[in-house]
Coordinates of C-alpha atoms and ligand atoms in Angstrom, one line a residue:
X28 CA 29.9 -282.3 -22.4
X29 CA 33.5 -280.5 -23.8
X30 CA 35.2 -277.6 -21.9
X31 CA 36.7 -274.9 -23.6
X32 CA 38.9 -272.0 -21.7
X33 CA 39.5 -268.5 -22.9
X34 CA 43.1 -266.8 -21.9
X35 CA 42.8 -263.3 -21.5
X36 CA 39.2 -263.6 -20.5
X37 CA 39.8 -266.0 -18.0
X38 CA 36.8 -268.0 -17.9
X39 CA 36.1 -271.7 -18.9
X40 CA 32.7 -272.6 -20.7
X41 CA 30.6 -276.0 -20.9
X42 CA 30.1 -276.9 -24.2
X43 CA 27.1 -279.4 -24.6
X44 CA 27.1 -281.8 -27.1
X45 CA 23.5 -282.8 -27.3
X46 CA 23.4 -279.2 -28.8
X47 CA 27.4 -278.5 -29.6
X48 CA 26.7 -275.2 -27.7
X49 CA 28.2 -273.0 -25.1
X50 CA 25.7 -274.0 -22.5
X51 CA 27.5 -272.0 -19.1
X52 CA 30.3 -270.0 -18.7
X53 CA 32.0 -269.2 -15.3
X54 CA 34.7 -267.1 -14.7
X55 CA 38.2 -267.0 -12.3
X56 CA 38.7 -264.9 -10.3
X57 CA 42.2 -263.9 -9.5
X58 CA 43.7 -265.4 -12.4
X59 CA 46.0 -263.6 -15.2
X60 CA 45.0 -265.8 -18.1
X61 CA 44.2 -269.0 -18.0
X62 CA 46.3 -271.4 -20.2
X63 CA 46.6 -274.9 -18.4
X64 CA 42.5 -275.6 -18.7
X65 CA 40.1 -277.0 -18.5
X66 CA 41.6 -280.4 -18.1
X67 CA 39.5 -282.4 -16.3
X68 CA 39.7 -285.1 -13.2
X69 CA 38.7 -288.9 -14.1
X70 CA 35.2 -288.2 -13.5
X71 CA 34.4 -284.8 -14.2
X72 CA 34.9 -283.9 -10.5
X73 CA 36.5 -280.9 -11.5
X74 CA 38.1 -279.2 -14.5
X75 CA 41.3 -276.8 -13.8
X76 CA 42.5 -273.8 -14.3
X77 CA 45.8 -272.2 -13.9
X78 CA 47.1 -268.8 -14.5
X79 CA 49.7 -268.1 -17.0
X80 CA 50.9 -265.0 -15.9
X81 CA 51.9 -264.5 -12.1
X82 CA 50.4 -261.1 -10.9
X83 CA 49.8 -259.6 -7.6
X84 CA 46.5 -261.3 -6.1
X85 CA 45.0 -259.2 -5.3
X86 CA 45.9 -257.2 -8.0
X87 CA 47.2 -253.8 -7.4
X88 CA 49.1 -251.1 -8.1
X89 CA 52.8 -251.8 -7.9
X90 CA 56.1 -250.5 -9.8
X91 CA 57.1 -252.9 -12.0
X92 CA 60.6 -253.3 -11.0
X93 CA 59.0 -254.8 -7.8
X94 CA 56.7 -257.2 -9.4
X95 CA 59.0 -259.7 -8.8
X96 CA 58.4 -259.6 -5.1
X97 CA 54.5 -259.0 -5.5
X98 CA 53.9 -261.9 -7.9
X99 CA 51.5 -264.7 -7.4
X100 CA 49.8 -267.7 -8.7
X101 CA 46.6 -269.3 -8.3
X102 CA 45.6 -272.8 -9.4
X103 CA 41.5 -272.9 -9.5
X104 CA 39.2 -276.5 -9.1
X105 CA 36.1 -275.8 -10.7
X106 CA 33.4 -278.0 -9.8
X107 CA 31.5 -278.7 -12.7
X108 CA 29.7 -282.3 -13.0
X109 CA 26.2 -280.9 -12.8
X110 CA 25.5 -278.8 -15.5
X111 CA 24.2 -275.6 -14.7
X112 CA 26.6 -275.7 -10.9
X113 CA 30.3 -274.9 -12.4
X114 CA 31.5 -273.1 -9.3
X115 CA 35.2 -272.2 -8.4
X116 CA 35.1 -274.8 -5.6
X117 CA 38.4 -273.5 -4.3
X118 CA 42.1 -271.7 -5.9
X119 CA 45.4 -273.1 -4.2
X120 CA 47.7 -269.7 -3.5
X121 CA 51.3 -270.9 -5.3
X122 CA 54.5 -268.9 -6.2
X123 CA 54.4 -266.4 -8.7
X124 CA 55.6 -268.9 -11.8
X125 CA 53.8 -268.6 -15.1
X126 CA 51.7 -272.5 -15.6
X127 CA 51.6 -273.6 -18.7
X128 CA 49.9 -276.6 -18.4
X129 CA 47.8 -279.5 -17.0
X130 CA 46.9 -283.0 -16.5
X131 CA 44.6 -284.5 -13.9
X132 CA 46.1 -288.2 -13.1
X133 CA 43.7 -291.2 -13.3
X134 CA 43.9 -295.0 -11.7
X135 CA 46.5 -294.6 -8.7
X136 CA 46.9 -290.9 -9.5
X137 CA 42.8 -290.1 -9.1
X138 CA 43.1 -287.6 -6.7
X139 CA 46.2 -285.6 -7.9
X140 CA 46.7 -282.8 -10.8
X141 CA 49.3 -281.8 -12.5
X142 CA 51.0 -278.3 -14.0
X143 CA 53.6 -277.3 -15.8
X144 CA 55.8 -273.9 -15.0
X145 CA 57.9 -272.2 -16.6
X146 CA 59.9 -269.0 -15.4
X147 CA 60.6 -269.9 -11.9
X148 CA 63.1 -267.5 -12.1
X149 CA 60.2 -264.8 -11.9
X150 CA 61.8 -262.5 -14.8
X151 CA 59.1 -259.6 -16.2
X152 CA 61.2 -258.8 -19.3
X153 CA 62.7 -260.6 -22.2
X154 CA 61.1 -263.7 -21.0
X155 CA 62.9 -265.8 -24.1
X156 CA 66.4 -265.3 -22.2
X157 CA 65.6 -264.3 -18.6
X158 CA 63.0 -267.1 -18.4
X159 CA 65.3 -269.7 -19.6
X160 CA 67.9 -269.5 -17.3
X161 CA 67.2 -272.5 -14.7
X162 CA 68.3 -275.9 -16.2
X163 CA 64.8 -276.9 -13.8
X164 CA 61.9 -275.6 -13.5
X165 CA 58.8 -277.7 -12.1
X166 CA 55.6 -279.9 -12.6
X167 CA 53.1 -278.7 -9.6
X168 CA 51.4 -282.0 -8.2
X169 CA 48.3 -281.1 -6.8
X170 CA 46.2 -283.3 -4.3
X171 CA 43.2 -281.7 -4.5
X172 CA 41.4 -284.9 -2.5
X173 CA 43.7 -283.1 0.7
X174 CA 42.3 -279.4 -0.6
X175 CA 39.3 -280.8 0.2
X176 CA 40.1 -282.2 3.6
X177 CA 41.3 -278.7 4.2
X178 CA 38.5 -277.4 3.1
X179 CA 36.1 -279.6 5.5
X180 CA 38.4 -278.6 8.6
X181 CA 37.8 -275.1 7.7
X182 CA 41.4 -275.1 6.8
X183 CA 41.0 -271.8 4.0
X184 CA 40.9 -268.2 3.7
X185 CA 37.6 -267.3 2.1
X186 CA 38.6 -263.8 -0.2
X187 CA 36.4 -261.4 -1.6
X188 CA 36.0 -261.5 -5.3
X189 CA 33.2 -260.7 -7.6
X190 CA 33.5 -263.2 -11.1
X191 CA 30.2 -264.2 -12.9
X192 CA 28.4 -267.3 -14.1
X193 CA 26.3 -267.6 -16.8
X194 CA 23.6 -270.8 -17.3
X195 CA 21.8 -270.6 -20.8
X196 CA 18.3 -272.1 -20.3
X197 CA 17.1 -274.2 -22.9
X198 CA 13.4 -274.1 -22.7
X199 CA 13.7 -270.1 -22.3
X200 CA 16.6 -269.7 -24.8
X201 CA 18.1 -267.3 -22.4
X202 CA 21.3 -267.1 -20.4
X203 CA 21.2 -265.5 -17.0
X204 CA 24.0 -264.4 -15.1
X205 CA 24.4 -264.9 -11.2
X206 CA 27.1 -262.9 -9.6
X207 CA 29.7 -264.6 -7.1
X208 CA 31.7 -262.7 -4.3
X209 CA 33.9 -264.6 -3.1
X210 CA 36.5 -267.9 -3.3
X211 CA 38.5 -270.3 -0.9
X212 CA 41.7 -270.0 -0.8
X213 CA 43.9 -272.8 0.2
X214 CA 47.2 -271.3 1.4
X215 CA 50.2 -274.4 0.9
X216 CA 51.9 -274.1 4.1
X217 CA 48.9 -274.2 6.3
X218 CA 47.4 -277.6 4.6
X219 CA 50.7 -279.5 4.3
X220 CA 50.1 -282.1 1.5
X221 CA 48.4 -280.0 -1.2
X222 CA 51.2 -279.4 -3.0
X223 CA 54.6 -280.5 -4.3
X224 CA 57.3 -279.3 -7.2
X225 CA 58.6 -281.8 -9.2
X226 CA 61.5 -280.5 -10.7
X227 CA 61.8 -280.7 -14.6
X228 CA 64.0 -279.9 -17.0
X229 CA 63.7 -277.1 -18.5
X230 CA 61.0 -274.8 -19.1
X231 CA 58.4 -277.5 -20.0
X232 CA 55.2 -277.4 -21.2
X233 CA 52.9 -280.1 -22.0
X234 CA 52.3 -282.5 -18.5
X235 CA 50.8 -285.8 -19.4
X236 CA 49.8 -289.1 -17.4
X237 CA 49.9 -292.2 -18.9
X238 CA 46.9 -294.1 -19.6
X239 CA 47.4 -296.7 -16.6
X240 CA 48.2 -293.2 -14.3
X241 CA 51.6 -294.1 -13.5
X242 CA 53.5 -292.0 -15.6
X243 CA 53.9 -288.3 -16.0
X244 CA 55.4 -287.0 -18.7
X245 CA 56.9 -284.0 -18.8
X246 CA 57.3 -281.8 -22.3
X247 CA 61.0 -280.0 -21.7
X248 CA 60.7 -277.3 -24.9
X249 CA 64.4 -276.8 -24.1
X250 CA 65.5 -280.1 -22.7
X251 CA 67.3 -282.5 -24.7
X252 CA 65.6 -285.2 -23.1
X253 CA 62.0 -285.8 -22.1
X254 CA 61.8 -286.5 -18.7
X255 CA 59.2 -289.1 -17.0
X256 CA 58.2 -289.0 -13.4
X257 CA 57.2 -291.9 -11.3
X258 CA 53.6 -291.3 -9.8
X259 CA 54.7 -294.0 -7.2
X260 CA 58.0 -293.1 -6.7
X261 CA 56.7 -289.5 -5.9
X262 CA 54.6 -290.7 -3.1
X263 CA 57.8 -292.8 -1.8
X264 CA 59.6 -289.4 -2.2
X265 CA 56.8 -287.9 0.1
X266 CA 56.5 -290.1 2.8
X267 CA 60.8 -290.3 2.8
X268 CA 61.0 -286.5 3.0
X269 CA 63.2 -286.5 -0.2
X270 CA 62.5 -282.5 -0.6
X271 CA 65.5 -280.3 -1.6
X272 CA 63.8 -277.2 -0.5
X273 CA 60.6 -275.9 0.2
X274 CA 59.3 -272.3 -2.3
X275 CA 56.0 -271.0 0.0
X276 CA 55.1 -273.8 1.5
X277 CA 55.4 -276.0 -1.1
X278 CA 58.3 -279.1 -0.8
X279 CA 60.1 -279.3 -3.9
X280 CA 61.2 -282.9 -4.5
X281 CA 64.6 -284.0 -5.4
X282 CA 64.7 -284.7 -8.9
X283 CA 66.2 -288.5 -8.8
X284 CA 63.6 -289.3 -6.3
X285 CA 61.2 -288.8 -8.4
X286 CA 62.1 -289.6 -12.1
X287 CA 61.6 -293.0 -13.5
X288 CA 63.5 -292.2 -16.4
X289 CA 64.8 -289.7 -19.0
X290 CA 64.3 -290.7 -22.6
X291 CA 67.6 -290.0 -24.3
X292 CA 68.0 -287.9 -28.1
X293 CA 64.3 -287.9 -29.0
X294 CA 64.0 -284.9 -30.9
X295 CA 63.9 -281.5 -31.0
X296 CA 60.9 -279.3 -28.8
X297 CA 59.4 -281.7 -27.2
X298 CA 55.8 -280.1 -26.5
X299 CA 52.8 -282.9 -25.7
X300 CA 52.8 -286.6 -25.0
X301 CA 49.7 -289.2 -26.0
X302 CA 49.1 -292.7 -25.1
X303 CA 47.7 -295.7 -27.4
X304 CA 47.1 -297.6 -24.1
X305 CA 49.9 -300.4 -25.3
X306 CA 52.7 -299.0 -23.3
X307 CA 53.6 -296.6 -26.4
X308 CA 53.4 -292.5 -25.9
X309 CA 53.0 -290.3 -28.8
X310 CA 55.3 -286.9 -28.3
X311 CA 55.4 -284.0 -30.8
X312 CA 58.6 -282.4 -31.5
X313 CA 58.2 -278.7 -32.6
X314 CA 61.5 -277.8 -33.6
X315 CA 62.2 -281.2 -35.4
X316 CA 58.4 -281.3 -36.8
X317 CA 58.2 -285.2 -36.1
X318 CA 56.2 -287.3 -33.6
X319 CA 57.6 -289.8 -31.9
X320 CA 56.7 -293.4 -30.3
X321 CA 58.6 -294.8 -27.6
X322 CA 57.6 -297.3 -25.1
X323 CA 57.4 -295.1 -22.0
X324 CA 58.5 -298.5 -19.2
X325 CA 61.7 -298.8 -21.4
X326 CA 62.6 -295.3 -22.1
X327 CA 63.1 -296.4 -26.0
X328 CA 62.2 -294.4 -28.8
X329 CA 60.9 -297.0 -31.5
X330 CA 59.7 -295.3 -34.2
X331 CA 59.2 -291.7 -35.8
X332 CA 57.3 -289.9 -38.9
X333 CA 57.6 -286.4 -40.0
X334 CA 54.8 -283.4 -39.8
X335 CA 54.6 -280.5 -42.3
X336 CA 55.3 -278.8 -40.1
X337 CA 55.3 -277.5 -36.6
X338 CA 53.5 -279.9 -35.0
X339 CA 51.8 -278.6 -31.8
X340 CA 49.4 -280.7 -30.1
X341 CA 48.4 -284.4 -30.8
X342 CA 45.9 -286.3 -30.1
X343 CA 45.5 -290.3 -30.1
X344 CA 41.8 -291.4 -30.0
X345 CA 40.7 -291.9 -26.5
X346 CA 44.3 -290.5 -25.5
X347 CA 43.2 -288.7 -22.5
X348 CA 41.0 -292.0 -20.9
X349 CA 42.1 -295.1 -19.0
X350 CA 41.5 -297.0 -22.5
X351 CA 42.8 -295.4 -25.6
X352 CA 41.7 -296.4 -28.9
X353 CA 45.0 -295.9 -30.0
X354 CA 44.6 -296.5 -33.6
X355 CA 44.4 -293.1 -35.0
X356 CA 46.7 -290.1 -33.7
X357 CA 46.5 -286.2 -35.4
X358 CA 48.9 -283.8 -35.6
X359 CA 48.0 -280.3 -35.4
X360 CA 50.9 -277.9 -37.1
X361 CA 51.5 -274.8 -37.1
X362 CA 53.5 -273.8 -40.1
X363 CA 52.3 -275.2 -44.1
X364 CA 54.6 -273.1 -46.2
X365 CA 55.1 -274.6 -49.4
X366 CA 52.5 -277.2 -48.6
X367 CA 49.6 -275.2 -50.2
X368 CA 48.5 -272.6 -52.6
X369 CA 49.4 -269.0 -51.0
X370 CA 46.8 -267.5 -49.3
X371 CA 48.6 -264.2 -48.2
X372 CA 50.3 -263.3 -45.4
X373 CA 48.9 -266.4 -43.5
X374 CA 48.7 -270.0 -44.5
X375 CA 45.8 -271.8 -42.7
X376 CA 47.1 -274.8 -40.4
X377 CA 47.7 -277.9 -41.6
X378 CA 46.5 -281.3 -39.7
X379 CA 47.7 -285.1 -40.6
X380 CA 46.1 -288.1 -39.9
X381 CA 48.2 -291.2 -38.8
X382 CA 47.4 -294.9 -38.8
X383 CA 48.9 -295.9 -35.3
X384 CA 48.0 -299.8 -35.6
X385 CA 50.7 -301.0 -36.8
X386 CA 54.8 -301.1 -35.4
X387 CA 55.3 -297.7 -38.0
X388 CA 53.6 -294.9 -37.3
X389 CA 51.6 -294.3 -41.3
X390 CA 50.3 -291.0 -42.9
X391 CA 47.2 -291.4 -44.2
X392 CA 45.8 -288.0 -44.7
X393 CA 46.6 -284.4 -44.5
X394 CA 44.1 -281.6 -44.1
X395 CA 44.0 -278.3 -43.5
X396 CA 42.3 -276.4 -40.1
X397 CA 42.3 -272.9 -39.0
X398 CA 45.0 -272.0 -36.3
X399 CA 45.9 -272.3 -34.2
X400 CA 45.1 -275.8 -33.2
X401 CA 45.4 -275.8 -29.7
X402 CA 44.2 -279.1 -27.9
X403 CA 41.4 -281.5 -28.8
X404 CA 40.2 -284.8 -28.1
X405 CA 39.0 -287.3 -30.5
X406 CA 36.3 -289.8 -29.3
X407 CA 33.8 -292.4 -30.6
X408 CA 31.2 -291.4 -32.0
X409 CA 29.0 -293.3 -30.2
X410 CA 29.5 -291.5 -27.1
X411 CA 27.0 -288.8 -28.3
X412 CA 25.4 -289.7 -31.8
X413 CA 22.5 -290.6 -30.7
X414 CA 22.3 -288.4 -28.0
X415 CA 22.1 -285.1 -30.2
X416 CA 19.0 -282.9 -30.5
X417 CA 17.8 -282.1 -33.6
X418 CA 15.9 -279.3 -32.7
X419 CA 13.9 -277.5 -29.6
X420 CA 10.7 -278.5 -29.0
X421 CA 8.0 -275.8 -29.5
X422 CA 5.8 -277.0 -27.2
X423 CA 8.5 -276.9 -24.2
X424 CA 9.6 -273.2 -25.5
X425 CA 9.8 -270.7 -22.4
X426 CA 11.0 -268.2 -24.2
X427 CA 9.7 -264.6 -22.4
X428 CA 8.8 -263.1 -26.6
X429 CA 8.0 -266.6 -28.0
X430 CA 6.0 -267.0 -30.8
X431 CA 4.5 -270.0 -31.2
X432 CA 1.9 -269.6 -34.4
X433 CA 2.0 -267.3 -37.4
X434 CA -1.7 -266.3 -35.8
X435 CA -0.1 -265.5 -32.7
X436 CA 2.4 -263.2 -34.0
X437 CA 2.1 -259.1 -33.2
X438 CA 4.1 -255.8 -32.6
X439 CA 4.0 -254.3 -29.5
X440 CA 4.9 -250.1 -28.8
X441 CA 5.7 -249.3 -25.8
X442 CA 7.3 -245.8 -26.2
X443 CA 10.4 -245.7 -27.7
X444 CA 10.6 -249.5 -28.0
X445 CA 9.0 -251.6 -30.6
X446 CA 8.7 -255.6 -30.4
X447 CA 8.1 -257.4 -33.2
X448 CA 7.0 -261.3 -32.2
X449 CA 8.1 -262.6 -35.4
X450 CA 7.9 -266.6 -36.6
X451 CA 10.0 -268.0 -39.6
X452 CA 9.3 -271.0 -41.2
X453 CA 10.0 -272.2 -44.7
X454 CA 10.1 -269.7 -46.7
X455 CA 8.5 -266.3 -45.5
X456 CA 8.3 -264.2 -42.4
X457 CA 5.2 -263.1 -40.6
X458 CA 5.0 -260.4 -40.3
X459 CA 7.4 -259.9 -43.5
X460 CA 6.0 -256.1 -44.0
X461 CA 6.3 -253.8 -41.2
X462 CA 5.4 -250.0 -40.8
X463 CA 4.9 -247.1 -38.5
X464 CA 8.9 -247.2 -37.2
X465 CA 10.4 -243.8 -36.4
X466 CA 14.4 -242.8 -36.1
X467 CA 14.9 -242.8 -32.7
X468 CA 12.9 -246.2 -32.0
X469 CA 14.1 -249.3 -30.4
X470 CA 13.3 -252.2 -32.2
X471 CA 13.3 -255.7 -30.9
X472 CA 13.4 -258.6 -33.7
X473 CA 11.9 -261.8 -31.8
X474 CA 12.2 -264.6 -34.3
X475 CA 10.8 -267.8 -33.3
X476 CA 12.0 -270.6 -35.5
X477 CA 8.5 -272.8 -36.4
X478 CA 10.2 -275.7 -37.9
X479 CA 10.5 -278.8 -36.2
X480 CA 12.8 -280.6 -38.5
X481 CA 16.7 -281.9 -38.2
X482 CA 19.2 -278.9 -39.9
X483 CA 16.6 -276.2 -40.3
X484 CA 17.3 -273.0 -38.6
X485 CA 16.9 -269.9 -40.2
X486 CA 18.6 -266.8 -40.0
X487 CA 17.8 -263.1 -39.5
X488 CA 19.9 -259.6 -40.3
X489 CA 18.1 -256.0 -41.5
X490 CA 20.2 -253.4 -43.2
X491 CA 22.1 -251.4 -40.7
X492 CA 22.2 -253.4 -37.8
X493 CA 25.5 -253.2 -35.8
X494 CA 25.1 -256.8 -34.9
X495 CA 25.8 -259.3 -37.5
X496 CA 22.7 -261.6 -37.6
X497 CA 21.2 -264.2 -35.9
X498 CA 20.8 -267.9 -36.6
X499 CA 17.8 -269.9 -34.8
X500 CA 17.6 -273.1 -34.3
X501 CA 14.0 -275.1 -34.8
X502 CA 11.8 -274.1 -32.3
X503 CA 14.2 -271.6 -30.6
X504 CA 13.6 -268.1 -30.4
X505 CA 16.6 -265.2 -30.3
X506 CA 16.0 -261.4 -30.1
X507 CA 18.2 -259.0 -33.0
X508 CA 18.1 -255.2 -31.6
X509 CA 18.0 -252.6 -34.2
X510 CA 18.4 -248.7 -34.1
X511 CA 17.5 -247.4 -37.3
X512 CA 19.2 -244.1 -37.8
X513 CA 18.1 -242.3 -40.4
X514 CA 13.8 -242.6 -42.9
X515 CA 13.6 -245.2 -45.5
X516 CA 12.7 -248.9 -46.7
X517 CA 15.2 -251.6 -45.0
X518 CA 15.1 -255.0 -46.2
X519 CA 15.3 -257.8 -44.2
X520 CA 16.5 -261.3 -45.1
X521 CA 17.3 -265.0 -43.9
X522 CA 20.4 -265.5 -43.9
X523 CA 20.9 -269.5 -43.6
X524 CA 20.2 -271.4 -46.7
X525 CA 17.0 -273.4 -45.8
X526 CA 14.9 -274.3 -48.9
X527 CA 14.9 -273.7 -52.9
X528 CA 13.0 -270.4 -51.8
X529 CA 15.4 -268.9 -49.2
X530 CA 16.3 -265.9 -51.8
X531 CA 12.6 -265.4 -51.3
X532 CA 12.6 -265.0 -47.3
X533 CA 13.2 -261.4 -47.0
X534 CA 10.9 -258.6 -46.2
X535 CA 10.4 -254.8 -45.5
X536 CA 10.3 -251.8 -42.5
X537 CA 9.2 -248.8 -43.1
X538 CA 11.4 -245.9 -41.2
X539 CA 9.5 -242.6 -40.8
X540 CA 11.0 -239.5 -39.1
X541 CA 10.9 -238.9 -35.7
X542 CA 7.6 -237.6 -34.5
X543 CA 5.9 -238.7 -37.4
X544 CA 2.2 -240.4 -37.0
X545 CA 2.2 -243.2 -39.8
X546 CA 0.4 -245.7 -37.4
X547 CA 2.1 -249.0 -36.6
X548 CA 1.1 -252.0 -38.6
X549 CA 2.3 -255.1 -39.6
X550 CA 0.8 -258.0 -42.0
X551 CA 2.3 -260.9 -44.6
X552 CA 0.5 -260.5 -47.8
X553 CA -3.3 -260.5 -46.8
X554 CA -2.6 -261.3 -43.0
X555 CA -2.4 -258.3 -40.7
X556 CA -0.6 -259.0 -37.6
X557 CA -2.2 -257.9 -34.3
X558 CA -0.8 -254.4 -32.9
X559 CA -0.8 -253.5 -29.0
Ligands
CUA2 CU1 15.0 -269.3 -44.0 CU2 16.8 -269.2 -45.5

């Protein structure tokens, strides 16, 4: 499975890849966008999420000049390794800094989580000055295996919320939706251990653990250095009380204590660090569009290569497991001018392929992506080839309006609402001519896809829906609603190439004025279809 988060929705979806389909979506509660997710722990225990904007929580009414004082942050643990059970398991109250981003630490750091934040200084306007003021800001380290200690001793605040999660079925090719009303909170000062700052210089946003979970490196935008913190040395720092100050319960860790080293002059912008799993990281550099290698022990830059152009995110293959591949890294850029024919006001993205394998990092391909490219993993194929589905059984179906057979296929009026049980299979509709329709109906388009062959779904879309169309996989079965407004003929079409004869795959309604009494009927060429 992949996880995918949505920022001003804040929700994060379960993406199978038997299917490469959105599969469950749950949202968080409390949350003002969600921008450092879903990073996940080192077995799936949880994926995170962490607001972006600080807001009141609950929200409410206040001036803004007071925000300030009102602000908050909450850092959510979803549970989510049984599909179909994502749950917010429980949110972690913190100040009211904007979190950027996350990593969940792996080896010696199982058990910890770390986020990025920027604008500890809490400004709410002209961020790009106001929020740059503080040479520090921090890296939140969570210990989510003490949240959960809390959370056994009853140590929590359970808070009325109402958020939704939504399981697609895959026998009845339906998503339901299950309301929630309320979350844990875990509140810093009363379970001591949760939580710790890590200063870090200065507004950073990528966090990133080294492969052997040692390491975390933080992405300074602003810093001229890119500072790496010791995961041991932090827990020394703990247990010696090395804390500078404490911001809501939370002990903020002095800096030295904590840092194993500071790489000097890497580049400009550092952003997002990977790992080849030979002691090398991978950073991009925005504002100098270049990545860099150094080895991250010796705090030695040893080699760099250029992006066209802004280079955003990386990724090295395997880069966020205990074993990277580490022969292959892309970078994902944000600005192509001059690297492509013009294609108006915006240039699509631009992505280059490196060969990592060697002592100097080699450009071996550039391609072009939509934008923005924010965040992906690359893995071996093998983890899921033959694991895919290459379609949906018929027999195991469930749908409620299936349509299993052409024979079986019928229209149903029950008032104002029409249902057509429709079946596509190459290259016709049944029924494919349809009558007896009035303005003013309903009308439910349930296409079940016959086929039960790899790569054939077909499509559907009628003249004058206000949806767009939609695409069925073989053997599944979706539902197109249609309000036909006005009397006439309105074609009907498939609208995913499937044979030589998919021009061919259309057909016909018949609209008749309101009130009128042409009788329903249905039928593909000598076939009539059954009518209820
Ligand atoms: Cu079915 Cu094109």
């Amino acid at each position: 499975m992949a996880f995918i988060n949505a920022n001003n929705t804040t929700r994060i979806a379960r993406i199978d890849l038997k299917t490469f389909e959105t599969t469950e979506i749950i949202e968080i509660p409390f949350a003002a966008g969600n921008h450092p997710s879903p990073y996940g722990t080192e077995n799936t225990e949880y994926v995170v999420a962490g607001t972006r904007f600080a807001v009141p929580s609950p929200n409410k009414d206040v001036p803004l000049s007071e925000l300030s004082k009102e602000m908050k942050g909450v850092i959510s643990f979803v549970k989510a390794n049984e599909p179909g059970k994502m749950d917010v398991a429980f949110q972690v109250l913190v100040p009211g800094y904007d979190y950027d981003l996350a990593r969940c630490g792996r080896g010696p750091s199982h058990g910890w989580c770390f986020f990025t934040s920027y604008n500890t200084e809490q400004a709410t306007t002209l961020l790009e000055i106001n929020a740059s003021k503080n040479d520090k800001d921090y890296i939140l380290a969570v210990n989510w295996k003490r949240a959960e200690e809390c959370i056994a001793q009853g140590k929590f605040k359970e808070v009325p919320a109402t958020y939704y999660h939504n399981v697609y079925d895959e026998k009845k090719h339906m998503a339901t939706s299950n309301v929630k009303k309320s979350v844990k909170w875990i509140i810093p000062s009363e379970c001591p251990g949760v939580a710790y700052y890590l200063p870090t210089p200065k507004s950073p946003h990528g966090v990133d653990v080294s492969d052997d979970g040692e390491y975390v490196v933080g992405g300074g935008k602003l810093a001229t250095v890119i500072p790496i913190h010791s995961f041991s040395k932090m827990l020394k720092a703990i247990e010696n009380k090395s804390v500078e100050k404490e911001v809501d319960g939370i002990p903020v860790l002095k800096y030295d204590a904590v840092l194993h080293c500071e790489v000097q002059k890497p580049c400009l912008g550092p952003l997002h660090t990977e790992f080849d799993g030979k002691g090398y990281a991978y950073t991009s550099c925005f504002v100098s569009s270049e990545i860099i290698k150094y080895d991250y022990k010796a705090c030695k830059v040893v080699d760099r290569a250029p992006t066209y152009y802004s280079v955003g995110h990386l990724l090295v293959m395997g880069g966020d497991t205990k074993k990277p591949y580490g022969k292959y890294a892309i970078a994902m850029n944000k600005i192509t001018k001059d690297r492509i024919l013009p294609t108006g006001p915006e240039l699509p993205q631009s992505a280059q392929l490196y060969d990592i394998s060697g002592d100097k990092i080699k450009l071996i391909h550039e391609f072009f992506t939509i934008g923005e490219p924010h965040y992906a993993q690359g893995i071996k194929a093998d983890l899921i080839k033959d694991k895919v589905a290459k379609i949906y059984p018929l027999a195991e179906n469930e749908h409620h309006y299936a349509t299993k057979a052409e024979k079986d296929a019928k229209v149903v009026r029950k008032g104002n609402e029409v249902h057509i049980y429709m079946t596509a299979i190459r290259s016709h509709f049944v029924p494919d001519n349809i009558e007896g329709i009035r303005v003013g109906d309903t009308v439910y388009f349930h296409v079940t896809n016959l086929e039960q062959d790899w790569d054939i779904p077909h499509g559907f879309a009628i003249k004058g829906a206000e949806n767009a169309e939609i695409l069925i996989m073989p053997g599944q079965t979706k539902t197109l609603v249609w309000k036909p407004k006005e009397p006439g003929i309105y074609p009907f079409y498939c609208t995913d190439f499937c044979s030589a004869l998919h021009q061919e795959m259309q057909g016909y309604v018949r609209v008749s004025p309101a009130g009128s009494n042409v009788p329903l009927r249905a039928w593909t060429a000598n076939t009539q279809v059954k009518v209820e």
